[in-house]
CSV table of C-alpha atoms in Angstrom, one decimal:
chain,number,residue,atom,x,y,z
A,1,UNK,CA,30.4,-42.7,4.9
A,2,UNK,CA,28.0,-41.3,6.2
A,3,UNK,CA,24.0,-41.3,6.7
A,4,UNK,CA,21.4,-38.6,6.4
A,5,UNK,CA,21.3,-36.4,10.0
A,6,UNK,CA,18.7,-37.6,11.5
A,7,UNK,CA,15.6,-36.2,12.8
A,8,UNK,CA,16.7,-34.7,16.4
A,9,UNK,CA,20.0,-33.4,14.3
A,10,UNK,CA,17.7,-32.4,11.5
A,11,UNK,CA,15.7,-30.0,14.1
A,12,UNK,CA,18.0,-28.4,15.8
A,13,UNK,CA,19.4,-27.0,12.7
A,14,UNK,CA,15.6,-26.4,12.5
A,15,UNK,CA,15.7,-24.6,15.0
A,16,UNK,CA,19.8,-23.1,14.1
A,17,UNK,CA,18.2,-22.0,10.7
A,18,UNK,CA,17.6,-18.7,12.1
A,19,UNK,CA,20.3,-17.5,13.2
A,20,UNK,CA,23.1,-19.1,11.0
A,21,UNK,CA,21.2,-17.4,8.1
A,22,UNK,CA,21.5,-13.4,10.4
A,23,UNK,CA,25.1,-14.5,10.5
A,24,UNK,CA,25.5,-15.6,6.9
A,25,UNK,CA,23.5,-12.1,5.8
A,26,UNK,CA,25.2,-9.0,8.4
A,27,UNK,CA,28.6,-10.9,7.0
A,28,UNK,CA,27.8,-11.4,3.0
A,29,UNK,CA,25.3,-8.3,2.6
A,30,UNK,CA,22.8,-10.0,0.3
A,31,UNK,CA,19.8,-12.2,2.0
A,32,UNK,CA,20.3,-15.0,-1.6
A,33,UNK,CA,23.7,-15.6,-0.4
A,34,UNK,CA,23.0,-16.2,3.2
A,35,UNK,CA,20.0,-18.3,2.1
A,36,UNK,CA,22.9,-20.3,-0.1
A,37,UNK,CA,25.9,-20.4,2.7
A,38,UNK,CA,23.2,-21.7,5.1
A,39,UNK,CA,21.7,-24.2,2.4
A,40,UNK,CA,25.7,-25.8,1.5
A,41,UNK,CA,25.7,-26.1,5.3
A,42,UNK,CA,23.1,-28.2,4.9
A,43,UNK,CA,24.7,-29.5,2.5
A,44,UNK,CA,27.7,-30.6,5.1
A,45,UNK,CA,25.8,-31.7,7.7
A,46,UNK,CA,24.1,-34.2,6.1
A,47,UNK,CA,28.1,-35.9,5.2
A,48,UNK,CA,29.2,-35.3,9.1
A,49,UNK,CA,29.1,-37.7,11.6
A,50,UNK,CA,27.3,-36.7,13.9
A,51,UNK,CA,29.2,-38.3,17.0
A,52,UNK,CA,32.0,-35.2,15.7
A,53,UNK,CA,29.8,-32.7,15.9
A,54,UNK,CA,29.9,-31.5,21.0
A,55,UNK,CA,27.9,-27.6,19.9
A,56,UNK,CA,25.9,-28.3,16.7
A,57,UNK,CA,25.5,-24.6,17.1
A,58,UNK,CA,29.5,-24.0,17.9
A,59,UNK,CA,30.0,-26.0,15.0
A,60,UNK,CA,27.4,-24.4,12.7
A,61,UNK,CA,28.4,-20.8,13.3
A,62,UNK,CA,31.9,-22.3,11.8
A,63,UNK,CA,31.2,-24.0,8.8
A,64,UNK,CA,28.8,-20.8,7.9
A,65,UNK,CA,31.5,-18.9,8.8
A,66,UNK,CA,34.0,-20.2,6.9
A,67,UNK,CA,31.6,-20.8,4.1
A,68,UNK,CA,30.6,-17.1,4.1
A,69,UNK,CA,34.9,-16.3,4.5
A,70,UNK,CA,35.3,-18.4,1.1
A,71,UNK,CA,32.2,-16.0,-0.4
A,72,UNK,CA,34.4,-12.5,0.7
A,73,UNK,CA,37.3,-13.8,-0.4
A,74,UNK,CA,36.3,-14.7,-3.6
A,75,UNK,CA,34.2,-11.1,-4.2
A,76,UNK,CA,37.1,-9.1,-3.0
A,77,UNK,CA,39.9,-11.2,-6.6
A,78,UNK,CA,36.6,-10.8,-8.1
A,79,UNK,CA,35.0,-7.0,-7.2
A,80,UNK,CA,33.1,-6.6,-10.2
A,81,UNK,CA,30.7,-9.0,-8.1
A,82,UNK,CA,29.8,-7.8,-5.6
A,83,UNK,CA,28.0,-4.2,-6.5
A,84,UNK,CA,24.5,-4.9,-6.7
A,85,UNK,CA,24.6,-6.9,-4.6
A,86,UNK,CA,23.4,-4.7,-1.8
A,87,UNK,CA,20.7,-2.7,-4.0
A,88,UNK,CA,18.5,-6.1,-4.7
A,89,UNK,CA,18.1,-6.3,-0.7
A,90,UNK,CA,17.0,-2.7,-0.5
A,91,UNK,CA,13.8,-2.3,1.3
A,92,UNK,CA,12.1,0.9,0.0
A,93,UNK,CA,9.2,2.9,2.3
A,94,UNK,CA,7.7,5.9,1.6
A,95,UNK,CA,10.1,8.4,3.9
A,96,UNK,CA,6.8,9.6,5.7
A,97,UNK,CA,5.7,5.9,7.5
A,98,UNK,CA,6.8,5.4,10.7
A,99,UNK,CA,8.9,3.1,10.2
A,100,UNK,CA,7.9,-0.1,13.3
A,101,UNK,CA,10.2,-0.7,15.4
A,102,UNK,CA,11.2,-4.7,13.7
A,103,UNK,CA,12.2,-2.7,10.5
A,104,UNK,CA,13.4,0.2,12.2
A,105,UNK,CA,16.3,-2.5,14.1
A,106,UNK,CA,16.8,-4.5,10.8
A,107,UNK,CA,17.8,-0.7,9.6
A,108,UNK,CA,19.7,0.3,12.6
A,109,UNK,CA,21.1,-3.6,12.0
A,110,UNK,CA,22.2,-4.1,8.5
A,111,UNK,CA,20.3,-0.9,6.5
A,112,UNK,CA,22.8,-0.1,3.8
A,113,UNK,CA,24.7,2.8,5.8
A,114,UNK,CA,26.5,-0.6,8.1
A,115,UNK,CA,26.7,-2.4,4.7
A,116,UNK,CA,28.7,-0.5,2.7
A,117,UNK,CA,31.0,0.9,6.2
A,118,UNK,CA,31.5,-3.0,6.3
A,119,UNK,CA,32.4,-3.5,2.3
A,120,UNK,CA,35.4,-1.2,3.6
A,121,UNK,CA,36.7,-3.5,6.1
A,122,UNK,CA,39.0,-6.6,4.1
A,123,UNK,CA,37.3,-10.5,4.5
A,124,UNK,CA,38.2,-11.8,8.0
A,125,UNK,CA,38.2,-7.7,9.4
A,126,UNK,CA,34.0,-7.8,8.9
A,127,UNK,CA,33.1,-11.3,9.9
A,128,UNK,CA,35.6,-10.7,13.0
A,129,UNK,CA,33.3,-8.0,13.4
A,130,UNK,CA,30.5,-9.6,12.2
A,131,UNK,CA,30.7,-12.5,14.5
A,132,UNK,CA,32.0,-10.8,17.9
A,133,UNK,CA,30.9,-7.5,18.4
A,134,UNK,CA,26.8,-8.8,16.6
A,135,UNK,CA,26.9,-12.3,17.6
A,136,UNK,CA,28.6,-12.8,20.6
A,137,UNK,CA,31.0,-15.4,18.7
A,138,UNK,CA,34.2,-16.2,21.2
A,139,UNK,CA,37.5,-14.4,19.7
A,140,UNK,CA,38.9,-18.2,20.2
A,141,UNK,CA,35.8,-19.1,17.7
A,142,UNK,CA,36.8,-17.1,15.2
A,143,UNK,CA,40.5,-17.6,15.1
A,144,UNK,CA,40.2,-21.1,13.4
A,145,UNK,CA,37.7,-19.8,10.8
A,146,UNK,CA,40.5,-17.6,10.5
A,147,UNK,CA,43.4,-19.9,10.3
A,148,UNK,CA,44.9,-16.9,13.6
A,149,UNK,CA,45.8,-17.3,16.9
A,150,UNK,CA,43.6,-15.7,19.0
A,151,UNK,CA,45.2,-13.0,20.2
A,152,UNK,CA,45.5,-12.4,15.6
A,153,UNK,CA,41.8,-12.3,16.1
A,154,UNK,CA,40.9,-9.5,18.6
A,155,UNK,CA,43.4,-8.2,16.4
A,156,UNK,CA,41.7,-8.0,13.5
A,157,UNK,CA,38.1,-7.6,14.6
A,158,UNK,CA,39.6,-4.3,17.1
A,159,UNK,CA,41.1,-3.0,13.5
A,160,UNK,CA,37.8,-3.1,12.1
A,161,UNK,CA,35.7,-2.0,15.4
A,162,UNK,CA,38.1,1.6,14.5
A,163,UNK,CA,37.2,2.2,10.8
A,164,UNK,CA,33.4,0.9,11.3
A,165,UNK,CA,33.8,3.1,14.6
A,166,UNK,CA,35.4,6.0,12.5
A,167,UNK,CA,32.7,6.2,9.9
A,168,UNK,CA,30.4,8.0,11.9
A,169,UNK,CA,27.9,5.5,10.8
A,170,UNK,CA,24.4,6.8,11.1
A,171,UNK,CA,22.1,5.0,13.9
A,172,UNK,CA,18.9,5.3,11.6
A,173,UNK,CA,17.5,8.5,9.5
A,174,UNK,CA,18.5,11.2,11.9
A,175,UNK,CA,18.0,14.7,10.9
A,176,UNK,CA,22.0,14.8,10.0
A,177,UNK,CA,21.2,12.5,7.9
A,178,UNK,CA,17.9,14.2,7.1
A,179,UNK,CA,19.1,17.5,6.3
A,180,UNK,CA,22.1,15.9,4.9
A,181,UNK,CA,20.4,13.8,1.8
A,182,UNK,CA,17.4,17.3,1.3
A,183,UNK,CA,20.7,19.6,1.1
A,184,UNK,CA,22.1,17.9,-1.6
A,185,UNK,CA,19.5,17.1,-3.4
A,186,UNK,CA,18.4,20.9,-3.0
A,187,UNK,CA,21.5,21.9,-4.7
A,188,UNK,CA,21.4,19.5,-7.6
A,189,UNK,CA,18.0,20.8,-8.2
A,190,UNK,CA,19.6,25.0,-8.6
A,191,UNK,CA,22.4,23.6,-10.2
A,192,UNK,CA,24.3,24.9,-7.1
A,193,UNK,CA,27.7,23.8,-7.8
A,194,UNK,CA,29.0,26.0,-4.5
A,195,UNK,CA,26.9,23.9,-2.8
A,196,UNK,CA,27.4,20.8,-3.3
A,197,UNK,CA,30.8,21.0,-2.7
A,198,UNK,CA,29.8,22.0,0.9
A,199,UNK,CA,27.3,18.7,1.1
A,200,UNK,CA,29.8,16.7,-0.4
A,201,UNK,CA,33.3,15.2,1.6
A,202,UNK,CA,36.0,15.6,-0.3
A,203,UNK,CA,37.0,12.5,-0.8
A,204,UNK,CA,33.3,11.3,-1.6
A,205,UNK,CA,32.2,8.1,-3.5
A,206,UNK,CA,29.3,7.6,-6.5
A,207,UNK,CA,28.8,4.5,-7.6
A,208,UNK,CA,26.0,4.1,-10.1
A,209,UNK,CA,24.6,1.1,-11.0
A,210,UNK,CA,23.7,0.5,-14.7
A,211,UNK,CA,22.7,-2.1,-17.5
A,212,UNK,CA,26.0,-1.8,-18.8
A,213,UNK,CA,27.5,-2.4,-15.8
A,214,UNK,CA,29.5,-0.4,-12.5
A,215,UNK,CA,30.1,3.4,-13.2
A,216,UNK,CA,32.2,5.0,-10.4
A,217,UNK,CA,34.1,8.5,-9.4
A,218,UNK,CA,35.3,9.5,-6.9
A,219,UNK,CA,35.8,13.3,-6.0
A,220,UNK,CA,33.6,15.8,-4.4
A,221,UNK,CA,34.8,18.3,-7.9
A,222,UNK,CA,33.6,15.4,-10.1
A,223,UNK,CA,30.2,14.0,-7.7
A,224,UNK,CA,28.8,17.6,-8.1
A,225,UNK,CA,29.6,18.1,-11.4
A,226,UNK,CA,27.3,14.4,-12.5
A,227,UNK,CA,24.1,16.0,-10.0
A,228,UNK,CA,24.8,20.1,-11.4
A,229,UNK,CA,24.0,18.2,-15.2
A,230,UNK,CA,20.4,15.4,-13.7
A,231,UNK,CA,19.4,19.0,-11.8
A,232,UNK,CA,15.4,18.2,-14.3
A,233,UNK,CA,15.8,14.3,-13.8
A,234,UNK,CA,16.0,15.7,-9.4
A,235,UNK,CA,13.5,17.6,-9.2
A,236,UNK,CA,11.0,14.6,-9.7
A,237,UNK,CA,12.5,12.3,-7.4
A,238,UNK,CA,10.4,11.7,-4.5
A,239,UNK,CA,11.5,10.6,-0.6
A,240,UNK,CA,12.0,7.6,0.5
A,241,UNK,CA,13.7,5.3,3.7
A,242,UNK,CA,15.5,2.8,2.1
A,243,UNK,CA,16.6,0.2,5.0
A,244,UNK,CA,16.0,3.1,6.9
A,245,UNK,CA,17.4,5.9,6.1
A,246,UNK,CA,16.2,9.2,3.3
A,247,UNK,CA,16.6,8.0,0.1
A,248,UNK,CA,15.5,9.1,-3.4
A,249,UNK,CA,13.4,6.3,-5.6
A,250,UNK,CA,12.4,8.8,-9.1
A,251,UNK,CA,9.8,7.5,-10.8
A,252,UNK,CA,8.7,6.7,-14.8
A,253,UNK,CA,5.1,8.0,-16.0
A,254,UNK,CA,4.3,4.1,-16.0
A,255,UNK,CA,4.9,4.4,-12.3
A,256,UNK,CA,7.7,2.1,-12.5
A,257,UNK,CA,10.5,3.2,-10.5
A,258,UNK,CA,13.9,4.4,-12.4
A,259,UNK,CA,16.1,5.1,-10.8
A,260,UNK,CA,16.8,4.3,-6.6
A,261,UNK,CA,19.1,6.3,-5.1
A,262,UNK,CA,21.2,5.7,-1.4
A,263,UNK,CA,23.3,8.1,0.8
A,264,UNK,CA,26.1,7.7,3.3
A,265,UNK,CA,26.7,10.4,5.7
A,266,UNK,CA,28.5,11.2,7.9
A,267,UNK,CA,29.5,14.6,10.4
A,268,UNK,CA,26.7,15.8,8.4
A,269,UNK,CA,28.2,14.9,4.7
A,270,UNK,CA,27.7,12.2,2.5
A,271,UNK,CA,30.8,9.8,1.8
A,272,UNK,CA,29.0,7.8,-0.1
A,273,UNK,CA,25.8,8.1,-3.5
A,274,UNK,CA,25.2,4.9,-4.3
A,275,UNK,CA,22.4,4.8,-7.9
A,276,UNK,CA,20.9,1.9,-8.8
A,277,UNK,CA,18.7,1.8,-12.6
A,278,UNK,CA,19.4,-1.5,-13.7
A,279,UNK,CA,16.1,-2.6,-14.5
A,280,UNK,CA,16.2,-5.6,-13.1
A,281,UNK,CA,17.8,-4.2,-9.6
A,282,UNK,CA,15.1,-1.9,-9.4
A,283,UNK,CA,12.3,-4.4,-10.2
A,284,UNK,CA,12.4,-6.2,-7.3
A,285,UNK,CA,12.7,-4.0,-4.8
A,286,UNK,CA,10.4,-4.2,-1.6
A,287,UNK,CA,7.5,-1.2,-1.8
A,288,UNK,CA,5.4,-1.0,0.3
A,289,UNK,CA,2.8,0.8,-0.5
A,290,UNK,CA,2.2,2.0,-4.8
A,291,UNK,CA,4.1,4.8,-6.5
A,292,UNK,CA,2.0,7.8,-6.9
A,293,UNK,CA,2.5,9.3,-10.5
A,294,UNK,CA,5.0,12.1,-11.2
A,295,UNK,CA,4.6,15.3,-11.3
């Protein structure tokens, strides 16, 4: 039988909480899931004999890593559960407002663009990349979570790193990203099919999160055709920053958001578009200022 953690262990856990939450969020891409993972780690700590823990910080990181890995594998087995997680975590700010330093760092580290790239990795690759490259966890420790040797874990992390770098993720709202988004909007407003094809990557992925479920469209031709159909709506878009990267919001006459559109850009072309129209998800977007009445 185990006893409740001592006061010293409780204090040590609280000292680690923010770091554990940061690890879990970067692995899972969801604040709610990250909080659940940290809480589960606390429950496991409460059941653990303190005398068997030599390094509490390392032990907690390993436990949170294993919890996150299980969640990622569950998402892989049930992909419908993975969609919509990111939209609830978007931070929306006006495009003309300077982002504070803290927000800029957050956008660079865990913005939507990176989350989209990380979603393309296997659970093991994602865990290895985040733990090693973002939090400097030794490969031997990561290997114990994955059930792999240190050398095998290094290969997994290296493969993940190549994929992330290959995506050419912008560090924030850079000029190339903004130009591509602006070009997309202008082409959609004009209904210019050829201009849409020029700004879209041939393998672009469009994900639309609706009340009825998630709809995915692949390929520049199909995405361009769909964008041209909504040229009138595109004219009512308001440029905003979504997790620090250029995006759009569309507003209803009463000032509530109708849709949020996030873009991933690589080498000057849009490689992914994520549109959220589900009202419950839009309702919890963190708006930094009231929405202006649409023109």
